[in-house]
mmCIF file of C-alpha atoms and ligand atoms in Angstrom:
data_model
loop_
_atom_site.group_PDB
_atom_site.id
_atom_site.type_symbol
_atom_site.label_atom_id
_atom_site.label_comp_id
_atom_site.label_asym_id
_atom_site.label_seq_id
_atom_site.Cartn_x
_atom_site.Cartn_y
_atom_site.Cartn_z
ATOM 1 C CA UNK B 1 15.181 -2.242 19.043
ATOM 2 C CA UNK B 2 11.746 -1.821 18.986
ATOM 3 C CA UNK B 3 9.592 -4.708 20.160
ATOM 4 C CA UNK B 4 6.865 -6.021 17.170
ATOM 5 C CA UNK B 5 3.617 -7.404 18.470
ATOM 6 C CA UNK B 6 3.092 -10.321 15.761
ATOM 7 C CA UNK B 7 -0.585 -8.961 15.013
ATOM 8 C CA UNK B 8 -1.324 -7.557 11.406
ATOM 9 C CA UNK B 9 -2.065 -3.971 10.969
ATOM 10 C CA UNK B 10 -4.679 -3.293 8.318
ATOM 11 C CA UNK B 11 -5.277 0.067 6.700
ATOM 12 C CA UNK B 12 -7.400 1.421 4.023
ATOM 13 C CA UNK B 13 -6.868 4.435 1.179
ATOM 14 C CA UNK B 14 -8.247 5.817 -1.442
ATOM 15 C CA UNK B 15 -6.831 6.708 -5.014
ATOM 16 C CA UNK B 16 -6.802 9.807 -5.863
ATOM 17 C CA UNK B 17 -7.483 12.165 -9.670
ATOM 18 C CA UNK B 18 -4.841 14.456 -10.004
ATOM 19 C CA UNK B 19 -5.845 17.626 -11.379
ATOM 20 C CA UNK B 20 -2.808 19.670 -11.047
ATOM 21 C CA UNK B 21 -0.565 16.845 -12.274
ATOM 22 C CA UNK B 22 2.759 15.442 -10.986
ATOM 23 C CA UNK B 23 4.663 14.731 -13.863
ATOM 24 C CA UNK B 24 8.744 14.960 -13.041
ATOM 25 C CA UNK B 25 11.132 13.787 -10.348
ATOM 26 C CA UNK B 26 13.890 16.212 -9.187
ATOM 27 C CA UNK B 27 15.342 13.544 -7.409
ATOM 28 C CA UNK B 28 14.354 9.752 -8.036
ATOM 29 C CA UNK B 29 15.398 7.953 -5.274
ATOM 30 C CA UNK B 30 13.692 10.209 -2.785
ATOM 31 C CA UNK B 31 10.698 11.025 -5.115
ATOM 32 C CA UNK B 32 11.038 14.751 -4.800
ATOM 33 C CA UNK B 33 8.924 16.378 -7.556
ATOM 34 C CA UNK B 34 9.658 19.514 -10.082
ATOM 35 C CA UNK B 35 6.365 20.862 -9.573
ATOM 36 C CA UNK B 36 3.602 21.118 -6.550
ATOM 37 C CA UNK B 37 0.488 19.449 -7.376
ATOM 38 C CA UNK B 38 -3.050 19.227 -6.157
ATOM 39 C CA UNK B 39 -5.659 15.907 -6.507
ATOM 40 C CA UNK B 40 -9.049 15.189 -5.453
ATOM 41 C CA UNK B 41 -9.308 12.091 -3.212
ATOM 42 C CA UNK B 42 -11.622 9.640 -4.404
ATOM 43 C CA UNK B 43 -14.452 7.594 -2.429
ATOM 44 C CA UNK B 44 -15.038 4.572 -4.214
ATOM 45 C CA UNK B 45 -11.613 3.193 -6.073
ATOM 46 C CA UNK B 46 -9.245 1.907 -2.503
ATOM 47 C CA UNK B 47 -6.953 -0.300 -1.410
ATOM 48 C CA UNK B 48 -6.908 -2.258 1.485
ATOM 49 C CA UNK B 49 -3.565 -3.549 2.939
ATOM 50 C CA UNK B 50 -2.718 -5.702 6.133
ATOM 51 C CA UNK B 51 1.371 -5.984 7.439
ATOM 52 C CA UNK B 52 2.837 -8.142 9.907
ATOM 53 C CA UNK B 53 6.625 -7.776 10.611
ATOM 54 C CA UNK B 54 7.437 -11.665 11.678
ATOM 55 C CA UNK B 55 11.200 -12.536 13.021
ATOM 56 C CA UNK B 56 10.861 -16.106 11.649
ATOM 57 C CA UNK B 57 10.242 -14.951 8.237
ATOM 58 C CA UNK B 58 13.016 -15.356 6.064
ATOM 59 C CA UNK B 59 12.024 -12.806 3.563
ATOM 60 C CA UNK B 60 9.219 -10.060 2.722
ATOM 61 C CA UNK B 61 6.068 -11.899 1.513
ATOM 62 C CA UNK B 62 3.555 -9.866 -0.795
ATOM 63 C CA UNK B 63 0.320 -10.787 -1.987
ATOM 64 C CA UNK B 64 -1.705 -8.773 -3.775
ATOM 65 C CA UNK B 65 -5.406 -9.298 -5.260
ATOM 66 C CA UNK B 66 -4.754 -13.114 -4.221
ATOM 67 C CA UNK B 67 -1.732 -14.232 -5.826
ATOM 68 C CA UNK B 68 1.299 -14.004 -4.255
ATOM 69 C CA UNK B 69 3.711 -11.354 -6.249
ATOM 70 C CA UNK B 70 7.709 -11.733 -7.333
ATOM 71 C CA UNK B 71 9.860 -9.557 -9.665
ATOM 72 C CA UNK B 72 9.686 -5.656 -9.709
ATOM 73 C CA UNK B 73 6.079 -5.309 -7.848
ATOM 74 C CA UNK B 74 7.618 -7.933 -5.071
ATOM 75 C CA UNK B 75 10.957 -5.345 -5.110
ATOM 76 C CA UNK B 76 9.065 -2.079 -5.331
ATOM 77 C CA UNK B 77 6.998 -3.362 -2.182
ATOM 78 C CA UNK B 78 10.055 -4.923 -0.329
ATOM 79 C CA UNK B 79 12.201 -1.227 -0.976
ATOM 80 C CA UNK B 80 9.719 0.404 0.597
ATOM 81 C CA UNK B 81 9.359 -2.128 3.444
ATOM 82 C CA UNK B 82 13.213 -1.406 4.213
ATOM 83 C CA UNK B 83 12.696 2.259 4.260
ATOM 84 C CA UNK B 84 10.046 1.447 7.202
ATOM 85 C CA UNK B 85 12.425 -0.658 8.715
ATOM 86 C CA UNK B 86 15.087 1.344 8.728
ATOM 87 C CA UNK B 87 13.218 4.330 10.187
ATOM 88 C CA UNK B 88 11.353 1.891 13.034
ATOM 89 C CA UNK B 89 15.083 0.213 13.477
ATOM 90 C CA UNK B 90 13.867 -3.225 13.083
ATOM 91 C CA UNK B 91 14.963 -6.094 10.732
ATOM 92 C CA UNK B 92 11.792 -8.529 10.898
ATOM 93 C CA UNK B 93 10.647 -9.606 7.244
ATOM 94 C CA UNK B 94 7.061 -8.658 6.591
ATOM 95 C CA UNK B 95 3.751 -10.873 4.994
ATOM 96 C CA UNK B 96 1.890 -7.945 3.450
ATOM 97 C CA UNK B 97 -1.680 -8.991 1.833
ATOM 98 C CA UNK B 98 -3.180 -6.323 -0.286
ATOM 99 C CA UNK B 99 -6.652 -5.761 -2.373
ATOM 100 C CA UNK B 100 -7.643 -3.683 -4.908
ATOM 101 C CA UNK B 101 -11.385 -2.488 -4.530
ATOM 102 C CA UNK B 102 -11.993 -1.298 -7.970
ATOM 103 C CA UNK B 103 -15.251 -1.990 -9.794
ATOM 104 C CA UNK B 104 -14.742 -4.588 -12.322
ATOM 105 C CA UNK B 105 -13.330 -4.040 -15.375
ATOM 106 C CA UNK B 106 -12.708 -0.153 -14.257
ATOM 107 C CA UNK B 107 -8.880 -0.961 -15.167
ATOM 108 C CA UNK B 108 -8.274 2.101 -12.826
ATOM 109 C CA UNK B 109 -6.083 0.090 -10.111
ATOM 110 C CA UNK B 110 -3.619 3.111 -8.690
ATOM 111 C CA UNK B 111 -0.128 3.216 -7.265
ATOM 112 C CA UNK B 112 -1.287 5.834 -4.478
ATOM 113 C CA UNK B 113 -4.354 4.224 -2.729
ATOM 114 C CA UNK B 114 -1.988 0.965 -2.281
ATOM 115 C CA UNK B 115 1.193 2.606 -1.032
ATOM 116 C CA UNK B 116 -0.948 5.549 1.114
ATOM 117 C CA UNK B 117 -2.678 2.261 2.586
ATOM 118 C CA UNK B 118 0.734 0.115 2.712
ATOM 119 C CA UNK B 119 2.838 3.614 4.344
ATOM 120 C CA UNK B 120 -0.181 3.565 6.994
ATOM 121 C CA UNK B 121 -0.381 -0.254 7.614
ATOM 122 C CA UNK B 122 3.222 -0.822 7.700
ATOM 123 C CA UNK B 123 4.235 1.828 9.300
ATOM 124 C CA UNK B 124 2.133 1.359 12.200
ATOM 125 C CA UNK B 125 2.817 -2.539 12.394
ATOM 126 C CA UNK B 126 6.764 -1.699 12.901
ATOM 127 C CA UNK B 127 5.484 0.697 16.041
ATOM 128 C CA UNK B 128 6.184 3.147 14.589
ATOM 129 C CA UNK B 129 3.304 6.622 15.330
ATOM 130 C CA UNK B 130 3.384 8.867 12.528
ATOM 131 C CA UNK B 131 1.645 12.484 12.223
ATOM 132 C CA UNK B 132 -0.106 12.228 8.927
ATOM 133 C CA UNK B 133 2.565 14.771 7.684
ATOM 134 C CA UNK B 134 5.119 12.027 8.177
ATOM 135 C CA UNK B 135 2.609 9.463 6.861
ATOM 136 C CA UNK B 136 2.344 11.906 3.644
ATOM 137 C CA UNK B 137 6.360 11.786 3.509
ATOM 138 C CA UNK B 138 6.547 7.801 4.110
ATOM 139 C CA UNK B 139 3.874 7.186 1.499
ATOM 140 C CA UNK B 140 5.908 9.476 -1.344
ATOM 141 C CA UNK B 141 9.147 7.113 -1.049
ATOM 142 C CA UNK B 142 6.598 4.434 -2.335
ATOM 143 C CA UNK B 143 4.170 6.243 -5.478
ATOM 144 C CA UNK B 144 4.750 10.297 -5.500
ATOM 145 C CA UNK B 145 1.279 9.976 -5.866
ATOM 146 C CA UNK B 146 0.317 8.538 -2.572
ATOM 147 C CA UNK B 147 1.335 11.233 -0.450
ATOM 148 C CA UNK B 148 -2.048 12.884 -1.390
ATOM 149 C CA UNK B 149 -4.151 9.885 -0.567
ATOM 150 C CA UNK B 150 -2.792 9.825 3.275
ATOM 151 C CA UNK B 151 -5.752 13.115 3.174
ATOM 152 C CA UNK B 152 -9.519 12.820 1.904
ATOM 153 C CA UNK B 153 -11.118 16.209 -0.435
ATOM 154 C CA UNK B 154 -8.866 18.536 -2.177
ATOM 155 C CA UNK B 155 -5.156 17.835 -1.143
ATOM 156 C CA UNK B 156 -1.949 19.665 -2.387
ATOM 157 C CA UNK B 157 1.178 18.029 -1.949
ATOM 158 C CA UNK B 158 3.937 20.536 -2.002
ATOM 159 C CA UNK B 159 6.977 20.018 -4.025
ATOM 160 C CA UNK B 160 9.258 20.939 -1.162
ATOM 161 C CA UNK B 161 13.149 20.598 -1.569
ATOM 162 C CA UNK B 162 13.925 17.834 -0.205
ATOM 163 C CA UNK B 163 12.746 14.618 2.357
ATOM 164 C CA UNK B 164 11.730 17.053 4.614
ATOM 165 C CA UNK B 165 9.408 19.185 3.337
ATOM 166 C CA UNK B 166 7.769 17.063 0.468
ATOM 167 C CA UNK B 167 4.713 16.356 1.741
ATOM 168 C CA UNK B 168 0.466 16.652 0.976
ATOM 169 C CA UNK B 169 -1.869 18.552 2.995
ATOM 170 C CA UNK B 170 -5.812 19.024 2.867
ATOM 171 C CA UNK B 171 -6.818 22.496 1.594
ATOM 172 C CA UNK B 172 -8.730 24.444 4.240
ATOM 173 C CA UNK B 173 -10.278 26.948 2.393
ATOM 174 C CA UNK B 174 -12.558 24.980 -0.314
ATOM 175 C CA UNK B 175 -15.835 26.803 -1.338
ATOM 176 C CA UNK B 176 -16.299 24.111 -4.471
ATOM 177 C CA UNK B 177 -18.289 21.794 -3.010
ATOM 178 C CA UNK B 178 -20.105 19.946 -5.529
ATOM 179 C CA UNK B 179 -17.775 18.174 -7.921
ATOM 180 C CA UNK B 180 -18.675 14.707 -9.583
ATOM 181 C CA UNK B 181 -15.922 12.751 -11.366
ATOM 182 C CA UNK B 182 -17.233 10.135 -14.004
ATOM 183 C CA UNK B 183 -14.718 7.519 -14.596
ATOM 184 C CA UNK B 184 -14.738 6.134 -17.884
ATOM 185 C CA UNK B 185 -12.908 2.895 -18.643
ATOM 186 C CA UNK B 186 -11.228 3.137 -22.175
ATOM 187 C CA UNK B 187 -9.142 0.019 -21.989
ATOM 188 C CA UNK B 188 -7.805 -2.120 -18.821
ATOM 189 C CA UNK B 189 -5.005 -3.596 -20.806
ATOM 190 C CA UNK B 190 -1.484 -2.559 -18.313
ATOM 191 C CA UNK B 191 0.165 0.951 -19.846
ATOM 192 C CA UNK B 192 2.945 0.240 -21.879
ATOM 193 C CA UNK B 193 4.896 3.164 -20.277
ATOM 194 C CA UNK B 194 5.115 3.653 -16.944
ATOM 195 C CA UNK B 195 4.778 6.711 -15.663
ATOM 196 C CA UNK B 196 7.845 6.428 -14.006
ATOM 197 C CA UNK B 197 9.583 5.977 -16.752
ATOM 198 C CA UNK B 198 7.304 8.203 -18.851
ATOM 199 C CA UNK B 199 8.019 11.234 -16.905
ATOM 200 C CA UNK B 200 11.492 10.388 -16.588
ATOM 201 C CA UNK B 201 11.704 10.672 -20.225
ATOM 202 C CA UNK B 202 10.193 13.949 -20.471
ATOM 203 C CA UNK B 203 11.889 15.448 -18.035
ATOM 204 C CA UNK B 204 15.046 14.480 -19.610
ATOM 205 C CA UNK B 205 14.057 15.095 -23.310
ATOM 206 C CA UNK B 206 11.179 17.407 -23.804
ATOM 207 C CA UNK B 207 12.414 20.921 -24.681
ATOM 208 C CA UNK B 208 9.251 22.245 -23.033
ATOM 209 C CA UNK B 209 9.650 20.894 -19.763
ATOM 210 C CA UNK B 210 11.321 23.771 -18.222
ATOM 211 C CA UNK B 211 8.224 25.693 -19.396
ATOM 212 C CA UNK B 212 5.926 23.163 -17.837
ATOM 213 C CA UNK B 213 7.937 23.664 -14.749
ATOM 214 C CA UNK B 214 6.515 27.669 -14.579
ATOM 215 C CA UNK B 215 3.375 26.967 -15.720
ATOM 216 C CA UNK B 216 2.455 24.236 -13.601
ATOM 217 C CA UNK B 217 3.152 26.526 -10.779
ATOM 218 C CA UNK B 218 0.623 29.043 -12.258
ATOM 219 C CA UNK B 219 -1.805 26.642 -13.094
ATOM 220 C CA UNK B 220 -1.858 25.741 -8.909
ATOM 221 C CA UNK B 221 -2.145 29.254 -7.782
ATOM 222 C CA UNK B 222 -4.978 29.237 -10.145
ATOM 223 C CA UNK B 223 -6.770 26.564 -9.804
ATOM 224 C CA UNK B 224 -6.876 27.186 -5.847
ATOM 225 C CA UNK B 225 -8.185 30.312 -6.262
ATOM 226 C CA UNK B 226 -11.157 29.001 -8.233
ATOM 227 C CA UNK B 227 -12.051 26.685 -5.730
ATOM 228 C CA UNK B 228 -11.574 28.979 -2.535
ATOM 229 C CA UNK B 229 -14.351 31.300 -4.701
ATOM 230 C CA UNK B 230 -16.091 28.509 -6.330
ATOM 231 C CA UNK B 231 -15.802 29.105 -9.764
ATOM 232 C CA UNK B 232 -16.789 25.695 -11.384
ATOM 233 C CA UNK B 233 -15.768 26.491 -14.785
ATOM 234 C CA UNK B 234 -12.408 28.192 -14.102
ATOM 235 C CA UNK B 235 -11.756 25.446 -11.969
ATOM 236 C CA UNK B 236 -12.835 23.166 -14.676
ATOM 237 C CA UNK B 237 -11.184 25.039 -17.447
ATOM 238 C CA UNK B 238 -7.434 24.691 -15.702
ATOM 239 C CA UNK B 239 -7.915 20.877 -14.996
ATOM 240 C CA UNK B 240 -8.395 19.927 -18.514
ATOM 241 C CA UNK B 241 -5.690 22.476 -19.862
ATOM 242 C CA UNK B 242 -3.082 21.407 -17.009
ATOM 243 C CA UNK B 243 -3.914 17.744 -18.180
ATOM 244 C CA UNK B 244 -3.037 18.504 -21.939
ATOM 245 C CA UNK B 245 0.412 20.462 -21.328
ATOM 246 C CA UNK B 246 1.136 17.867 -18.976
ATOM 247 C CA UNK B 247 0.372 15.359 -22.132
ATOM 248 C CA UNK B 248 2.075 18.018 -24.708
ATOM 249 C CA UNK B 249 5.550 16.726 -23.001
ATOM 250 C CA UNK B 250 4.832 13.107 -23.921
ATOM 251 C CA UNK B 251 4.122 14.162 -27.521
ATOM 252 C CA UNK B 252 7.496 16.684 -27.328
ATOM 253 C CA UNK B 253 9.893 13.485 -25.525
ATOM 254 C CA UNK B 254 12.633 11.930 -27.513
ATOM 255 C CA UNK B 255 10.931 9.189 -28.792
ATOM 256 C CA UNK B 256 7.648 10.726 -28.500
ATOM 257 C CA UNK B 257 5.047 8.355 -26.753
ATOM 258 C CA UNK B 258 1.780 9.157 -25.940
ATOM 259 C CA UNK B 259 -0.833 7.515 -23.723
ATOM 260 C CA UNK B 260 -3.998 8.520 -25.790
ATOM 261 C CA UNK B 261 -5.674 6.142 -28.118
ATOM 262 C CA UNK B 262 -8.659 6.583 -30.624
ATOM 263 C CA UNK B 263 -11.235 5.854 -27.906
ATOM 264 C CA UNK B 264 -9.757 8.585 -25.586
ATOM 265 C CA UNK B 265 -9.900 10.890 -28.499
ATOM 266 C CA UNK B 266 -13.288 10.411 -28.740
ATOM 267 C CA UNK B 267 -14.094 10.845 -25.611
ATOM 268 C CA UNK B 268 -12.465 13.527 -24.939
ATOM 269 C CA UNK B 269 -14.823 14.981 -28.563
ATOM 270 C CA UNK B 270 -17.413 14.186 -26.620
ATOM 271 C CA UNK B 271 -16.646 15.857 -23.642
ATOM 272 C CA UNK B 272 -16.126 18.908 -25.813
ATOM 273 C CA UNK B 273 -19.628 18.576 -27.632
ATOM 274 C CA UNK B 274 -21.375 18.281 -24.404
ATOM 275 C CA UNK B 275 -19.922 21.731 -23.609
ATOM 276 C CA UNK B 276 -20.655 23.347 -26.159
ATOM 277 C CA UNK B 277 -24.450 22.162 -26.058
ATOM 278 C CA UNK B 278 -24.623 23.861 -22.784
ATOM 279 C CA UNK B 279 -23.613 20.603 -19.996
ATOM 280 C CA UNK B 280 -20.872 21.995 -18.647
ATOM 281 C CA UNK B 281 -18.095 19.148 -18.298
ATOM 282 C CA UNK B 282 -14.030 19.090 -18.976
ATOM 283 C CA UNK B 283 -11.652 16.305 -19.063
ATOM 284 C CA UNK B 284 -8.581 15.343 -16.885
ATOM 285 C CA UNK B 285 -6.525 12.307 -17.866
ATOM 286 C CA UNK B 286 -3.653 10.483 -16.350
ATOM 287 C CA UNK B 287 -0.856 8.503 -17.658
ATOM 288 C CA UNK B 288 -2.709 6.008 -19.886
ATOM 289 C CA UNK B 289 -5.898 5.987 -21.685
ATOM 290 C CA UNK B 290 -8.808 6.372 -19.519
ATOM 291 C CA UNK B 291 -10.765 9.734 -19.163
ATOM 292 C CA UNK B 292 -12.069 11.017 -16.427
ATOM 293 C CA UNK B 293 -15.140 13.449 -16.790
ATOM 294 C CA UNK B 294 -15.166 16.848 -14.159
ATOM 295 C CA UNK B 295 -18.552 17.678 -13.352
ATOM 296 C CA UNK B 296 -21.591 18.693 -10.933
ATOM 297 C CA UNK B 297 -24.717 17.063 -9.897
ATOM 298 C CA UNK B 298 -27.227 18.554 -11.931
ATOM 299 C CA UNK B 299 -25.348 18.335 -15.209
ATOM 300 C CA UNK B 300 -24.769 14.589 -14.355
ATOM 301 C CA UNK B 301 -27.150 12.567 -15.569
ATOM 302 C CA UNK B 302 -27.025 13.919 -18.522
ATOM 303 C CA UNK B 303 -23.114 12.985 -19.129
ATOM 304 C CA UNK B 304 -23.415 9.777 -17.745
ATOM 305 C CA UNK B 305 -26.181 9.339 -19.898
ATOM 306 C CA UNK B 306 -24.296 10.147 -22.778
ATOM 307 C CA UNK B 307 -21.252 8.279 -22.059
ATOM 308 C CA UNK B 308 -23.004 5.010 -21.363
ATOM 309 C CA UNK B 309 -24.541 5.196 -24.984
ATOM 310 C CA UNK B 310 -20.811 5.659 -26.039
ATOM 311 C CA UNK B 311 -19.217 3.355 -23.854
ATOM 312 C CA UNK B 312 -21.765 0.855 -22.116
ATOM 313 C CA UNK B 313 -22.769 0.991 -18.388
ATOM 314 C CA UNK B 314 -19.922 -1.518 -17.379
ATOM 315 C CA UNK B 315 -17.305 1.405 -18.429
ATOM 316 C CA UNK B 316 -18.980 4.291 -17.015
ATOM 317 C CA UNK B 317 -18.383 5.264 -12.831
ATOM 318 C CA UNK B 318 -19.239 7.594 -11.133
ATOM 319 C CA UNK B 319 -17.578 8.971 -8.395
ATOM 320 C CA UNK B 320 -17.239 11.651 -5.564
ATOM 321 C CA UNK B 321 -14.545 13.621 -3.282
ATOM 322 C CA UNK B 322 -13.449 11.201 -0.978
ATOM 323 C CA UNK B 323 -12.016 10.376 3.141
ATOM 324 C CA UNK B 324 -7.984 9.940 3.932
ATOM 325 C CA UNK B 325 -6.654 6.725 5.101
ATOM 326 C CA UNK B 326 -8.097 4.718 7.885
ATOM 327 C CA UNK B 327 -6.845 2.027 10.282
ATOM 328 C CA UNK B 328 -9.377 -0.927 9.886
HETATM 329 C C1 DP6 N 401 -0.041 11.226 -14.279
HETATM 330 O O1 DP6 N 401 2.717 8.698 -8.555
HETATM 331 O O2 DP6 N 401 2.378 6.849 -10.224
HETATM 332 O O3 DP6 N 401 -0.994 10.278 -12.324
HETATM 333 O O4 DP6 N 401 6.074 8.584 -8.187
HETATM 334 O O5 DP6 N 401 6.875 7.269 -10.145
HETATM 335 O O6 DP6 N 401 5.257 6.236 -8.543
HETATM 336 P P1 DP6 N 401 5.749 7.512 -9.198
HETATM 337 O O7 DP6 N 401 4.570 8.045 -10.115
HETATM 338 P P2 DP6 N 401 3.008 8.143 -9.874
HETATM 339 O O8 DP6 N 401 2.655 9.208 -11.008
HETATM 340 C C2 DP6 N 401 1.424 9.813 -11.125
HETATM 341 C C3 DP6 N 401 1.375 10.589 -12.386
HETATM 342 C C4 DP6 N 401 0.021 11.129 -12.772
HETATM 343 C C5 DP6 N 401 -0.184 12.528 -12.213
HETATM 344 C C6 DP6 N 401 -0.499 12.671 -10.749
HETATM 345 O O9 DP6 N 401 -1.069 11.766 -10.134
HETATM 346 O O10 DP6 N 401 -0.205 13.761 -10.222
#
């Protein structure tokens, strides 16, 4: 049995925008995804987590954002602290403290920065030393997600087959350089599906999903391409489309649910009319309502400018590629 030095480990990640999405779990328990994906790492939305493994503890305590945590987010946290425990082969109980750097009122708090920084913190607090491939496979058995935010910049995580070989990686070959992401905040009320259960759903009940399956793969070999010879706009141009047939099996699921609402719509019209005046921009959005806006610098201030009139400066953020996980 490994010996555990009572000292917290803390460890800092970053979210990450998916722009090949993940949206389907082959197998649920492990978190082994239909597709490959491929994110940009963010540098100003993180997570910073501390664990101590303590004998005398009778059970795992988590607090997150200052208030100590119970029910499913106390379960998710304390799951994942067994799967560290069983691969470190210890059986201490942990005190995990957690919080969410996100500007306020962003509503953009992510599964992946917190268990990319809890996989690093914890990992390393039960002794155990970890490549950052092995980080990458810890981190999926938490958020599928959060395998890509172990890595900073353009990161694929490759759907693999099974434990083994599901991991993220950084792409070595990137050309596109200069990308800006502007994070607008639509709404920061909590998504009334999860995407856990949201892609569950699709995979189970949207005719099209097969479909998405091939395409997906496409859309990757594609989008890699255009940033290897950066090509802004084709890169640009798969994002947005890869976003909406991820979205087109939440409108195709039995029920149908769908994660837009009328101020997405019209941002996403805006987005579109920018374009088309000539400020090149395209859309990516996740599993609830918030848009974010693909971009480079010189068109920027011109989007932002736009969006602020739309939205106010509280909901508008802008944000660049970002590093991997660090030990604090
Ligand atoms: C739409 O990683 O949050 O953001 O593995 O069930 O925790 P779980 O899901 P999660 O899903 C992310 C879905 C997405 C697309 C993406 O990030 O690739």
């Amino acid at each position: 049995m490994t010996t555990l030095s009572n000292d917290p480990v803390s460890a800092l990640a970053h979210t990450n925008i998916a722009l090949i999405k993940y949206w389907g779990k082959k197998d649920e328990r492990l978190i082994i995804p239909y597709t490959s994906s491929l994110s940009l790492t963010l540098d100003q939305f993180y997570t910073e987590t501390s664990v101590r493994f303590d004998q005398s503890l009778s059970a795992d305590k988590v607090e997150i954002d200052g208030a100590a945590v119970s029910g499913k987010s106390w379960q998710r946290v304390h799951d994942f602290l067994t799967v560290v425990r069983q691969l470190a082969g210890i059986n201490a109980a942990a005190e995990v403290i957690s919080l969410n750097h996100v500007p306020i009122a962003a509503g953009l708090a992510s599964s992946a920065s917190a268990f990319a920084a809890l996989a690093a913190a914890a990992s390393k607090a039960a002794g155990l030393q970890l490549t950052s491939t092995d980080l990458s496979r810890l981190a999926r058995r938490g958020s599928g997600s959060a395998c890509r935010s172990i890595f900073g910049g353009f990161v694929e995580w490759q759907r693999g087959h099974d434990d083994t070989d599901s991991y993220a990686f950084p792409l070595q070959q990137t050309g596109l350089k200069d990308i800006s992401v502007i994070a607008l905040t639509v709404e920061s009320k909590p998504k009334s599906i999860s995407s856990r259960e949201g892609m569950n759903r699709s995979v189970t009940t949207s005719p099209y999903y097969p479909t998405w399956v091939n395409v997906a793969q496409n859309d990757l070999v594609d989008i890699k391409l255009a940033i290897v010879t950066n090509d802004f706009t084709k890169f640009g141009t798969i994002s947005e489309l890869n976003a909406m047939r991820m979205h087109a099996l939440t409108l195709s699921a039995a029920p149908d649910f769908m994660y837009f609402n009328s101020e997405t719509l019209t941002a996403m019209n805006l987005v579109k009319r920018l374009r088309h005046q000539g400020i090149e921009c395209y859309y990516t959005i996740d599993a609830g309502p918030n848009v974010k806006v693909i971009c480079q610098q010189a068109n920027k201030p011109q989007i932002v400018g736009a969006f602020t009139k739309l939205l106010g400066p509280k909901r508008v953020t802008t944000l660049q590629a970002g590093p991997g996980v660090q030990y604090l």
